[in-house]
Phi, psi and omega in degrees: 000145175263154181227157168254125173267121180250115179249123178247105178273141187213159176209138180291142174280179183300329180235028188269181179294154177292157186303322181296317179295316179300315181297317181297318182289324176293318178299319179296320178298319179293320179294319177297329181286342178121008180295137181283355180173169178225152174242125175259118188247126176284160180304135176083002183289332184214144183290331181292325182226081188291340178273172171301138184207154169243126187240131178231165181226127179236146179300144178226099182196215180303323177260086183293149175292170177305157180307132180303340180297331178293322177290320178299320180295317179294321178296321179298320178295316178299316180300317182290314185286326187252354172070040173238160180265143180205151173218149186243138173231148184228137174216155178272136178222167179260169179309313186295326178290323179300310181298319179297323179300317177300314183298326181294336185248000182237083187240341189250129175302146183237135176264126179228102183058231182280358187255153171236115184262133180221152171297149181298340185258011183234142177291144187281339188078186183293123180191159175291117183304329182291342183246011175278132177243122177262131183229131166242098190292339182050238180256023183245156181272135174130091178238353185091349182279340180273140182306323182293322177296316181295319178299316179297320180295322177299315182290324175296318178299330182274334192238346177277125183254163179299139178069015178276169175252131188235142177231135173240119181266121186077057194288337178060242182284351182087008187298322181286328174297318180296318179301316179297318178297321178296332178277358175104010177303135180289328180212136176239125177249148178220144176237153174199154177275346186258115180297329177296318179297319180297321178292320178295318178300317179302314181296320180292322177299314178294321178302327182265015173079017177272114184289155185304328182287351181258004177214158174217145182232131186228133174281114187200150175263115178051042174066019178294140178076005182283139180258150177092167179236157190231149177286321181224136174231147178229156176208107174253083186235238179236166188304305185292317174300326176299313179300318179296319183291325179305320180291345182254002185297337178298341180285330190232349177271143178295146180268324173275155186046072198322131180294148181253138180238126177246126180223148177202189183104004181237162182279158180304326181296339181265003185300317183300323179292322177293315179298319179298316181294318180295319179296318179296331180272008174090019179271144167262121183286126179272310179195159174233136178234148179227154176200126175051046177077001177257161183222159172219145181233141176233129179217163176235150180293126184285000000 
């Protein structure tokens, strides 16, 4: 498969947003545009893009992504409203180049709650072997380096119990399924609309010692058509899909021993809307966590 690599290089203006905020908003725009993941690059990290940059990858084939003009328009609004300078470059790359790009930017182990996430090709350093998660993201989203992934892992570490059933909607690399298995979940299920992501998740689960009888992977949109009920479900996706999924949690969360729902992928500014939707759907909010302008919410069915 061919891909388009979209690199948005940016710099704060004299009265503009701070670099972290600018990077987060550009990353969100790329994810909304269809990027399978984003790389946030500090100045000088790579010779191809020596300035600070956010890099995303979208499929380029028979099903072309939306017109780049839509992304350019959103970037123009961000530049005007937040006062930073930015320019966009686009190039065509192959699968193998995409995977290499991830490896070039994912080199350092990351601590997320009780877990230590590391690239499959890097030594973990001092850590409890039982809580080390090895990830080769390939073409899927989820390395532990993004705040939303880390927030979800912290909440999974706090709320997944031994012998429970766990579901991850939009599983990407499978990292949250692996975290649940490490906490003792008897079975972890994952859904994704992308068959490539499901295959990558399968390989990562096996890489981390999760045997095939303890996990299942289903191609599905927002857990539609999924059978069975779960003690804990997670969704690290995007704001609007999260809102849509909250309304469907009655299909897959257990009603006895109230099921727990962990969601992220949205900005801190949208937290109140998520809390309102969860409350209307009968959830008791357990906790909300934030990091670098991103948020995660955990609730249980009342």
